[in-house]
Coordinates of C-alpha atoms in Angstrom, one line a residue:
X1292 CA 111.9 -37.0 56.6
X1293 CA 112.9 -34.9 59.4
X1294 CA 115.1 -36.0 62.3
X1295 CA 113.2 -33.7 64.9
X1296 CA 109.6 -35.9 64.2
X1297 CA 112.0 -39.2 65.2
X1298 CA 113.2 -37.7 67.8
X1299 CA 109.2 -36.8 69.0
X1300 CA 108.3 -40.1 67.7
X1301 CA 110.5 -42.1 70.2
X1302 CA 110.0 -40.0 72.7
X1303 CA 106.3 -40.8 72.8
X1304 CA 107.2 -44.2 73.0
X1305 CA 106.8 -45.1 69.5
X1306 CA 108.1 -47.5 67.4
X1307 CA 110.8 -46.4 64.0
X1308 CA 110.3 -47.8 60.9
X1309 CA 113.7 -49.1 58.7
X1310 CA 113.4 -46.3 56.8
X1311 CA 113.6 -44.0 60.1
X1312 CA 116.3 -45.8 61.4
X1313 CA 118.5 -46.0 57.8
X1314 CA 117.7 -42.0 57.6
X1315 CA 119.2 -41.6 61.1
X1316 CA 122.2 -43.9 60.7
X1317 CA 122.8 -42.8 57.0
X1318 CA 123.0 -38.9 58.2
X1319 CA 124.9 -39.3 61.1
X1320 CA 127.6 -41.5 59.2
X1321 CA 127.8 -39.1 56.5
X1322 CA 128.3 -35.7 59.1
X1323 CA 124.5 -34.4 57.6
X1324 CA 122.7 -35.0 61.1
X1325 CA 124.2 -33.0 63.9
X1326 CA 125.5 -34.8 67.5
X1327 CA 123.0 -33.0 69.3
X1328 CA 119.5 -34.5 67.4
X1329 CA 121.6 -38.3 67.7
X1330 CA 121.9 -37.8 71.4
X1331 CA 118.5 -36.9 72.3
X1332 CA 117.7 -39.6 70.0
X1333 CA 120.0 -42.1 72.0
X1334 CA 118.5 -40.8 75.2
X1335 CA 114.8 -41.5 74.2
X1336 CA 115.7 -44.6 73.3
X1337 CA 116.9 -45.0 77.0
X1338 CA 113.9 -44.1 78.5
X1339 CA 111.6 -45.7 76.6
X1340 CA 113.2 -49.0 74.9
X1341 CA 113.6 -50.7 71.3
X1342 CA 111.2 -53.8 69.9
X1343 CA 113.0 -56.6 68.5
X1344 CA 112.6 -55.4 65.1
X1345 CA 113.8 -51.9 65.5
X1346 CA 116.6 -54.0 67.3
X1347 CA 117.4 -55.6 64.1
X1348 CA 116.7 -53.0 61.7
X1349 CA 119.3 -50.7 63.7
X1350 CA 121.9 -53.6 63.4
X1351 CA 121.5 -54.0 60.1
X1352 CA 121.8 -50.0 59.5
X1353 CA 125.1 -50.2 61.3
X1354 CA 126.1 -53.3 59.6
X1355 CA 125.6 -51.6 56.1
X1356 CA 127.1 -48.3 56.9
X1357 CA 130.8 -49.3 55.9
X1358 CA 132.0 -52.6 54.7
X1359 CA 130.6 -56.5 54.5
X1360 CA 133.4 -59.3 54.5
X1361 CA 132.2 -61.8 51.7
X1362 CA 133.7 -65.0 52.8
X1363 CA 132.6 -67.0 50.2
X1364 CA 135.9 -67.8 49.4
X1365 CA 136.1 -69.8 52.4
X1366 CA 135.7 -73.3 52.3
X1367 CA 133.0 -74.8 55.3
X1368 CA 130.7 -73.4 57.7
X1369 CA 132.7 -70.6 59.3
X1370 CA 132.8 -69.8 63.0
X1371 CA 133.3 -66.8 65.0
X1372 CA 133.1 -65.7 68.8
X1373 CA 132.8 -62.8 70.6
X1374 CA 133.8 -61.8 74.3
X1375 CA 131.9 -58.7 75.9
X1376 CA 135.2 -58.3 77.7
X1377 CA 136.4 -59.3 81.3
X1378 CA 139.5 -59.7 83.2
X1379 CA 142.3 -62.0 82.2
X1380 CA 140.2 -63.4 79.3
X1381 CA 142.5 -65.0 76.9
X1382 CA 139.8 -67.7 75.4
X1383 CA 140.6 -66.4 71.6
X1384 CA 144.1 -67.6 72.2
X1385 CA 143.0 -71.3 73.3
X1386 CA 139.8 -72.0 71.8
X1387 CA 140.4 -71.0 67.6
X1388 CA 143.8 -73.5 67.7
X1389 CA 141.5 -76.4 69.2
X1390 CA 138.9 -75.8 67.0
X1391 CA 140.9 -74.8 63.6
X1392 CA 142.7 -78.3 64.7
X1393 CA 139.3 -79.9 64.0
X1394 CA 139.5 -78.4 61.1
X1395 CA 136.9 -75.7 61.5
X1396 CA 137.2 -72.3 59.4
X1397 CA 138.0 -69.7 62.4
X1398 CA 137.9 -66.4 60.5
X1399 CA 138.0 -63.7 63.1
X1400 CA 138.5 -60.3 63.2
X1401 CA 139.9 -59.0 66.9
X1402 CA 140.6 -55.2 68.2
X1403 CA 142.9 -53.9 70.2
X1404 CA 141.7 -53.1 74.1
X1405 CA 140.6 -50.7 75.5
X1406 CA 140.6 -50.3 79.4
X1407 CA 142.3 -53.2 81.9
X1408 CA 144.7 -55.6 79.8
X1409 CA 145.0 -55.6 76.3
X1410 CA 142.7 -56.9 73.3
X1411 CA 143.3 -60.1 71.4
X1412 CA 145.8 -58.3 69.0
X1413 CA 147.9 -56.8 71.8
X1414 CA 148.3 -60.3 73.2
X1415 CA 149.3 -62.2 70.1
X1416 CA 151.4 -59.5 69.3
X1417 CA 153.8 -60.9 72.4
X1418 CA 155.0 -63.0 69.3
X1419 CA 157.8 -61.1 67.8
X1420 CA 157.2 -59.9 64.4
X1421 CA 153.3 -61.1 64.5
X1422 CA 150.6 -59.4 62.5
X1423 CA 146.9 -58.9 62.0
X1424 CA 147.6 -56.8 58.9
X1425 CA 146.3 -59.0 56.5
X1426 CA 145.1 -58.3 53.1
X1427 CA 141.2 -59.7 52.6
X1428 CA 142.9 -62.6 50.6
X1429 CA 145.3 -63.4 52.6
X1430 CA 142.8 -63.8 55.3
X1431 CA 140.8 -65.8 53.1
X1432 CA 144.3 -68.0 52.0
X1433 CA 144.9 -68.6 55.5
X1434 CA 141.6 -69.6 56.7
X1435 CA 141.3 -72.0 53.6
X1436 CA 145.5 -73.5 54.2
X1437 CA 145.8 -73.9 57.7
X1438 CA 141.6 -73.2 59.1
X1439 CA 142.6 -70.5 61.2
X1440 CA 143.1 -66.5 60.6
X1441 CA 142.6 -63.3 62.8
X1442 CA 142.9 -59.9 61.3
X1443 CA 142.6 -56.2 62.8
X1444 CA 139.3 -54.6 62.2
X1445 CA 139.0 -52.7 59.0
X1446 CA 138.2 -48.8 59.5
X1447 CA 135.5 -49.0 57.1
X1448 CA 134.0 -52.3 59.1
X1449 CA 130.5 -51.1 60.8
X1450 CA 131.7 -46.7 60.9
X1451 CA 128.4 -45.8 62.0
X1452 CA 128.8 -48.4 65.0
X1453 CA 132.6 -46.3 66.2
X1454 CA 130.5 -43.0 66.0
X1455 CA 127.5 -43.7 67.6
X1456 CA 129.4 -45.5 70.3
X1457 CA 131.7 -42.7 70.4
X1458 CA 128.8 -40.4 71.4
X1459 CA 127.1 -42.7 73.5
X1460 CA 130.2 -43.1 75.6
X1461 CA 130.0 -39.6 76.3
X1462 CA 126.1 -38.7 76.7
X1463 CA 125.6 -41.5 79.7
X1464 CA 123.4 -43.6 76.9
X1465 CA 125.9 -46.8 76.9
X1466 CA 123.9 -49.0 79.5
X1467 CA 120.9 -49.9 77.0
X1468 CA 120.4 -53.2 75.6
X1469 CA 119.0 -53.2 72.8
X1470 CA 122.1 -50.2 72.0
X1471 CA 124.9 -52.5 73.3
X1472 CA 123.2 -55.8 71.8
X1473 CA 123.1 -54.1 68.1
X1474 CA 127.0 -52.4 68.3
X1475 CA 128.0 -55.6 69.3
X1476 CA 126.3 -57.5 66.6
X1477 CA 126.7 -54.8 63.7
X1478 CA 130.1 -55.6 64.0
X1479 CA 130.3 -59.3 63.9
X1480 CA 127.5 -59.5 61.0
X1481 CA 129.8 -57.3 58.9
X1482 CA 132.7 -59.7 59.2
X1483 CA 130.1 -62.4 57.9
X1484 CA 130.6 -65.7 59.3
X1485 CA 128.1 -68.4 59.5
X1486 CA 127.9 -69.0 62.8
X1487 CA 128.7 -66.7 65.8
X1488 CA 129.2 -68.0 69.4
X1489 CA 128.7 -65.5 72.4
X1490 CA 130.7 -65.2 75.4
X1491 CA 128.3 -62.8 77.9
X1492 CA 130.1 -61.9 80.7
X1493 CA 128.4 -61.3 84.4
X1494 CA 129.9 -60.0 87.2
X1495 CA 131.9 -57.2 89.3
X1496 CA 134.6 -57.3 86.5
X1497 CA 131.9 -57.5 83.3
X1498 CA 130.2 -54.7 82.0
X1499 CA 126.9 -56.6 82.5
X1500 CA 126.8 -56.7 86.6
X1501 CA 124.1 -59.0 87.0
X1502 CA 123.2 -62.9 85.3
X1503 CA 119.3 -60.8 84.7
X1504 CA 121.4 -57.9 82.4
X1505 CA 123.4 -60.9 80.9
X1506 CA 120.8 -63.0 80.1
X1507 CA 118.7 -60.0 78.5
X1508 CA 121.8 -58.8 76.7
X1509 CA 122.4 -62.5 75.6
X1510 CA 118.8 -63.6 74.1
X1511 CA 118.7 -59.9 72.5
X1512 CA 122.2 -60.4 70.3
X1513 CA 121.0 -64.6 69.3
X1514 CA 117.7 -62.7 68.4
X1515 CA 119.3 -60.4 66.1
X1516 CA 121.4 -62.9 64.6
X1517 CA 118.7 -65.4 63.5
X1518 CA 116.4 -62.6 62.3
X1519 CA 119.3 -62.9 59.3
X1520 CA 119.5 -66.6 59.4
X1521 CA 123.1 -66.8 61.6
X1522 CA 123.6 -69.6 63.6
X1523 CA 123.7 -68.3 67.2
X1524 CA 124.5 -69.6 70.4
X1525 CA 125.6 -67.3 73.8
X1526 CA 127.2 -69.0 76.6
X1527 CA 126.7 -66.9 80.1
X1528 CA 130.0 -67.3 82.2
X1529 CA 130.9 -65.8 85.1
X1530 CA 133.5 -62.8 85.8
X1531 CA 133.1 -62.3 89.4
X1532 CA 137.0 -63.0 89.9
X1533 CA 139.5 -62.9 87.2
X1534 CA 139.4 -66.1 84.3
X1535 CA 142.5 -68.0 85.0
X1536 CA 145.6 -67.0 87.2
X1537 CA 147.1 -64.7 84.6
X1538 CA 146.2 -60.7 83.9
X1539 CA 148.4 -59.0 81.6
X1540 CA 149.8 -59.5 78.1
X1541 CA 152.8 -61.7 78.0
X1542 CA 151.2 -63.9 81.4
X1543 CA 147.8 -64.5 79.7
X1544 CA 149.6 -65.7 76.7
X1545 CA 151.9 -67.7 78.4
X1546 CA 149.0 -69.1 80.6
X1547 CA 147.5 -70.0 76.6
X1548 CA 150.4 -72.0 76.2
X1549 CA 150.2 -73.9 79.3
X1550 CA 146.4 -74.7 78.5
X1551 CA 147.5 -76.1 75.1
X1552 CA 149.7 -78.5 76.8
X1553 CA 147.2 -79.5 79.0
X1554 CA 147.9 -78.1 82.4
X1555 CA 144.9 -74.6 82.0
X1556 CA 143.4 -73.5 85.1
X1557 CA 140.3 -75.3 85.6
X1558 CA 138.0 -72.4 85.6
X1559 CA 139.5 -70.9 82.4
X1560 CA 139.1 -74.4 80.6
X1561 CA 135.8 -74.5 81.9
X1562 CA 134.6 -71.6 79.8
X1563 CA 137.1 -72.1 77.0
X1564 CA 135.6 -76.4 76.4
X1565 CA 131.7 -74.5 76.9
X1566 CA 132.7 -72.0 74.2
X1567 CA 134.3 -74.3 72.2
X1568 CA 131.4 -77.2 72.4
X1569 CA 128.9 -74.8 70.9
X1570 CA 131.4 -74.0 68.3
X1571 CA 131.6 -77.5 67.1
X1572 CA 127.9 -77.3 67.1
X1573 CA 127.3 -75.0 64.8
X1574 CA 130.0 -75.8 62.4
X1575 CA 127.9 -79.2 62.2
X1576 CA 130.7 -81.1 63.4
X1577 CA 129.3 -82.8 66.2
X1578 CA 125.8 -84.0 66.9
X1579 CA 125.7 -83.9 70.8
X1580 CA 127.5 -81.2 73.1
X1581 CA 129.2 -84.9 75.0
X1582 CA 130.5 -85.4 71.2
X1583 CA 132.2 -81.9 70.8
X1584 CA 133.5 -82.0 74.2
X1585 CA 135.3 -85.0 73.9
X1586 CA 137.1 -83.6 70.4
X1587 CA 137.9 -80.5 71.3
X1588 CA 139.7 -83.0 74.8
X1589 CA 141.7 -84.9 71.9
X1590 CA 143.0 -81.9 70.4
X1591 CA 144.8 -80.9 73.8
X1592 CA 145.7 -84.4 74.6
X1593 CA 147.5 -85.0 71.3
X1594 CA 149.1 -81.4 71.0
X1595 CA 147.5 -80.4 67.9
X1596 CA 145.7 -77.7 69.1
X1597 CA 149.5 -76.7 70.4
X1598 CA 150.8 -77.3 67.0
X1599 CA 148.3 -75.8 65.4
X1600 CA 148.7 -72.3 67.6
X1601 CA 152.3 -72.6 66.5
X1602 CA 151.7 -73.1 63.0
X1603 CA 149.0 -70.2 63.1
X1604 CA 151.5 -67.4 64.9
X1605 CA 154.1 -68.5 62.4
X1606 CA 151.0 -67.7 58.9
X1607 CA 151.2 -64.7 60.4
X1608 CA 154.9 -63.5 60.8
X1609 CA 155.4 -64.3 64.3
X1610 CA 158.7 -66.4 65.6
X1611 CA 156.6 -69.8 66.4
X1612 CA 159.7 -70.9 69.0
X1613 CA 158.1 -68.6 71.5
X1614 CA 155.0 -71.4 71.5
X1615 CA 157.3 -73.8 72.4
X1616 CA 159.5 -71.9 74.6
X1617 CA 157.1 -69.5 76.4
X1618 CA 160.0 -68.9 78.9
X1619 CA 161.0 -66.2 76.4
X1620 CA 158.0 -64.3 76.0
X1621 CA 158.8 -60.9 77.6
X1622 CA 158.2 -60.7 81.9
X1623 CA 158.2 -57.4 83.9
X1624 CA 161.7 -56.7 85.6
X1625 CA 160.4 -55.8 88.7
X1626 CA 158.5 -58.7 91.1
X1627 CA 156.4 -58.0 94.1
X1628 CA 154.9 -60.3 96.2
X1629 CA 151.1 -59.7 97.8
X1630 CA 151.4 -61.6 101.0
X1631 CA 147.9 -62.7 103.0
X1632 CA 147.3 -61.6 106.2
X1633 CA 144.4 -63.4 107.6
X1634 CA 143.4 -67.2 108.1
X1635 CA 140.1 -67.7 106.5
X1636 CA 139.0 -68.8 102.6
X1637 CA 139.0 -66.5 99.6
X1638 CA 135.4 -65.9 99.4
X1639 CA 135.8 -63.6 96.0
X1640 CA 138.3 -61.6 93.7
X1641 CA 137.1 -58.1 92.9
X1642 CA 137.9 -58.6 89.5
X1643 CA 137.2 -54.4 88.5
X1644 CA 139.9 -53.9 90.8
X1645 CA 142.1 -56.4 89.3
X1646 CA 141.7 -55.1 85.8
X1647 CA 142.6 -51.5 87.5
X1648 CA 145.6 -53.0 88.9
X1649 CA 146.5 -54.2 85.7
X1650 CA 145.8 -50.9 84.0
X1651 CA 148.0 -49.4 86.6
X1652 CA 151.5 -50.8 85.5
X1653 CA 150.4 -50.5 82.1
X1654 CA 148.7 -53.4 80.7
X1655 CA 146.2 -52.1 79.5
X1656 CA 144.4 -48.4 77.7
X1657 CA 143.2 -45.3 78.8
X1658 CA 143.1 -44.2 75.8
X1659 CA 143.3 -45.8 72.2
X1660 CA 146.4 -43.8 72.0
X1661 CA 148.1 -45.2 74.8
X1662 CA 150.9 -47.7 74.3
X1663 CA 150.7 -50.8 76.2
X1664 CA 153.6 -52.5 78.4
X1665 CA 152.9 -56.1 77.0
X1666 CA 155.4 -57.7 80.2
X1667 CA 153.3 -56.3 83.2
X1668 CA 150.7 -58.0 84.9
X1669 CA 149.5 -59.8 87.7
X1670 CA 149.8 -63.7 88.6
X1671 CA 146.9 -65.0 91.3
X1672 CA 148.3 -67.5 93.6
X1673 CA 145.2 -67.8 95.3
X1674 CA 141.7 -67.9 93.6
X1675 CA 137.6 -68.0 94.8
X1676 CA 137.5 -71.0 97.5
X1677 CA 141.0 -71.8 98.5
X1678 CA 142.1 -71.8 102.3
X1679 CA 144.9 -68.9 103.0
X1680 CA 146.7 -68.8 106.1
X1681 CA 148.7 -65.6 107.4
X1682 CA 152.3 -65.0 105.3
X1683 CA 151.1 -67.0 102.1
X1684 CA 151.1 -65.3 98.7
X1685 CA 147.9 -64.3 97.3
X1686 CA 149.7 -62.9 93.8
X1687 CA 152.5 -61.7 92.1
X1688 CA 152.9 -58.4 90.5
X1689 CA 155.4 -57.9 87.5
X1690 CA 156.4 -54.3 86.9
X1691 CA 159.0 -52.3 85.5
X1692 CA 158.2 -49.4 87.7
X1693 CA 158.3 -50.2 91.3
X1694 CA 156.1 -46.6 92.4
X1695 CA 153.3 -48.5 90.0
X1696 CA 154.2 -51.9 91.3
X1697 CA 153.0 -50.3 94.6
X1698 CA 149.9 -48.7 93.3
X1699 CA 148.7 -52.4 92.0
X1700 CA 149.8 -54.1 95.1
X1701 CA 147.5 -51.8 97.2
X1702 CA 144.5 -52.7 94.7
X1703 CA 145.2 -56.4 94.9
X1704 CA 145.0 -56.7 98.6
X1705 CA 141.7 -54.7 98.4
X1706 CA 140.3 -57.0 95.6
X1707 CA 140.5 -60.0 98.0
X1708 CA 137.7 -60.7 100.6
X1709 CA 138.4 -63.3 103.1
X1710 CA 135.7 -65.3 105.1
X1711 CA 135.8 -67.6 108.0
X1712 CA 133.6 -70.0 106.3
X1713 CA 134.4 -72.8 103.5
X1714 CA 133.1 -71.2 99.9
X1715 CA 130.6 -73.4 97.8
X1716 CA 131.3 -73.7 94.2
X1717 CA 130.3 -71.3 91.8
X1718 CA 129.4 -72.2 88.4
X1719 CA 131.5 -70.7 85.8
X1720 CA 128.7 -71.1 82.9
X1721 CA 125.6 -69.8 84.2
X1722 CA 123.7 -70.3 81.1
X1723 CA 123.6 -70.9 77.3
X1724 CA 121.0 -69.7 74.6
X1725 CA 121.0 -71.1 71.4
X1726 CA 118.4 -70.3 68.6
X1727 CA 116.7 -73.3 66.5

């Protein structure tokens, strides 16, 4: 087998067999098929598409080039979920406590970030002394004691998925979904739950712009995952403004806290109750979607989704008294306020610009090397639909350098568009896909 003739192959617009697709992933992994014959490859593939089955077969090739978690040792169904990323999204933080509360296996595996605010990891590592360097069985002891575990991504967890990425990042081939839908997937089909929910993002701050890319993206990842017999489910939510009030480390995670006890931004619950109601779903805990919703409700009302975050920070070497006293969770020492100047209603939130802002003071990655300031960030006063009159305060920026706090103030005010007319409500789940 030659890598040139699948090269020609695709070009024409053909279709590659597995064993085309295992040659190519298997060579590039192992350093036997140069950069150059992968790109072109990547760039055919552009132009001229995947079927569903080549789709899956390149998952699965990605899936098998490093690692498979075997979490048999796991009592239950177990559940995972995914973000494709967005601006102030702090869901993981929320939704595994309320759902581990109902005694659901969460066994996730989370990154660091890379770009506007921090990952998952960066966020929960706000807790002093926290840790998602867990052995495989103490992943699997903590999922089984207390239902609830996240650990860092192995480097030998999906390898051909980091190198292809790598060189697609660079060669303009990203933006291609049956590409982005099997990295994704490769990645959550080698940590090997049972059932995988979907948060698609749509929007100025998502990397899918439009609900058409979304929804394409979205049925292309559930189709993968039932062609192995996963339960799937993809919830479409908007990211058109930031989720929530909070952007930046230490405020999303206090902005968590406050959503365990009950007083979340609307919107932010909104997607965090959708995600969490086709969680229930799949585990098999709930028959209707009215049934899951009202649990995952109970779990706030009595605290023990609260409890349960505590009791989950603590498993894993973080000080839990930071859960119940968020007030010392670390908060940038320099505070600007981003006054309005206009009389009108917030028609929208750029929320690229946002994320930039954010990235600015140091939130958030330019590079994986970068270190991350977890106490900066941004807190929106003001979000899509509310009335603003002249001298009120659209945000707050925290910084410890006041030459960035500047720098982020400037991309706030331009991240704010004002209208003279009243802004309708905008749905913040757009759609969900489920397979059967």
């Amino acid at each position: 087998m030659r890598m040139y003739d699948i090269i020609n192959k695709k070009k024409r617009g053909g279709c590659l067999t597995k064993e085309e697709i295992t040659f190519m992933v298997e060579g590039y992994t192992k350093g036997e098929i140069p950069d150059y014959q992968v790109s072109a490859l990547m760039m055919a593939i552009c132009f001229q598409g995947m079927d569903e089955q080549e789709t899956l077969q390149l998952t699965l090739a990605m899936r098998d080039s490093g690692e498979v978690l075997d979490l048999s040792a796991i009592e239950g169904i177990k559940v995972d979920k995914h973000s494709t990323g967005g601006v102030g999204d702090k869901t993981s933080l929320v939704l595994t406590p309320m759902v581990a509360a109902l005694g659901i296996p969460v066994a996730k595996m989370s990154g660091r970030g890379l770009g506007h605010t921090g990952g998952t990891i960066d966020k929960l590592e706000c807790f002093p002394g926290f840790t998602t360097a867990l052995t495989t069985e103490q992943f699997y002891e903590n999922v089984n004691r207390i239902k609830v575990a996240i650990m860092g991504q192995t480097a030998n967890l999906a390898p051909a998925d980091k190198k292809l990425y790598a060189l697609r990042d660079v060669t303009a081939t990203v933006d291609q979904v049956s590409l982005i839908a099997s990295s994704i997937m490769s990645k959550k089909l080698a940590a090997n739950a049972d059932a995988i929910v979907l948060d698609v993002k749509t929007g100025n701050g998502a990397f899918m712009k439009t609900e058409e890319e979304a929804f394409a993206l979205a049925k292309e990842m559930v189709r993968i995952g039932e062609g192995i017999g996963k339960k799937m489910a993809a919830v479409i939510t908007d990211m058109d403004q930031p989720l929530g009030n909070a952007v930046g480390n230490s405020l999303e995670v206090k902005e968590a806290i406050l959503s365990l006890n009950g007083l979340g931004p609307k919107d932010f619950m909104e997607v965090v109750y959708a995600l969490g109601t086709e969680m229930v779903l799949a585990a098999g805990s709930a028959k209707t979607p009215e049934d899951a919703r009202t649990m995952l409700e109970q779990t706030i009302q009595n605290k023990a989704a609260l409890d349960k975050f505590a009791e989950f920070v603590e498993s894993q070497g973080g000080d839990k008294r930071y859960v119940y006293q968020p007030e010392l969770l670390p908060v940038g020492s320099i505070q600007l306020q981003v006054m309005n100047t206009e009389e009108g209603f917030v028609s929208r939130i750029l929320a690229e610009e946002i994320g930039l802002a954010s990235l600015v003071l140091g939130g958030g990655r330019l590079t994986k090397d970068s270190e991350v300031d977890l106490s900066v960030g941004i807190l929106l006063h003001k979000k899509r639909g509310d009335t603003v009159h002249p001298g009120e305060m659209l945000a707050t920026v925290y910084a410890n350098d006041m030459d960035k706090a500047k720098d982020a103030y400037g991309r706030i005010v331009r991240a704010y568009e004002i209208s003279q007319q009243p802004v309708g409500k905008i749905p913040m789940v757009k759609g969900i896909i489920r397979n059967a």
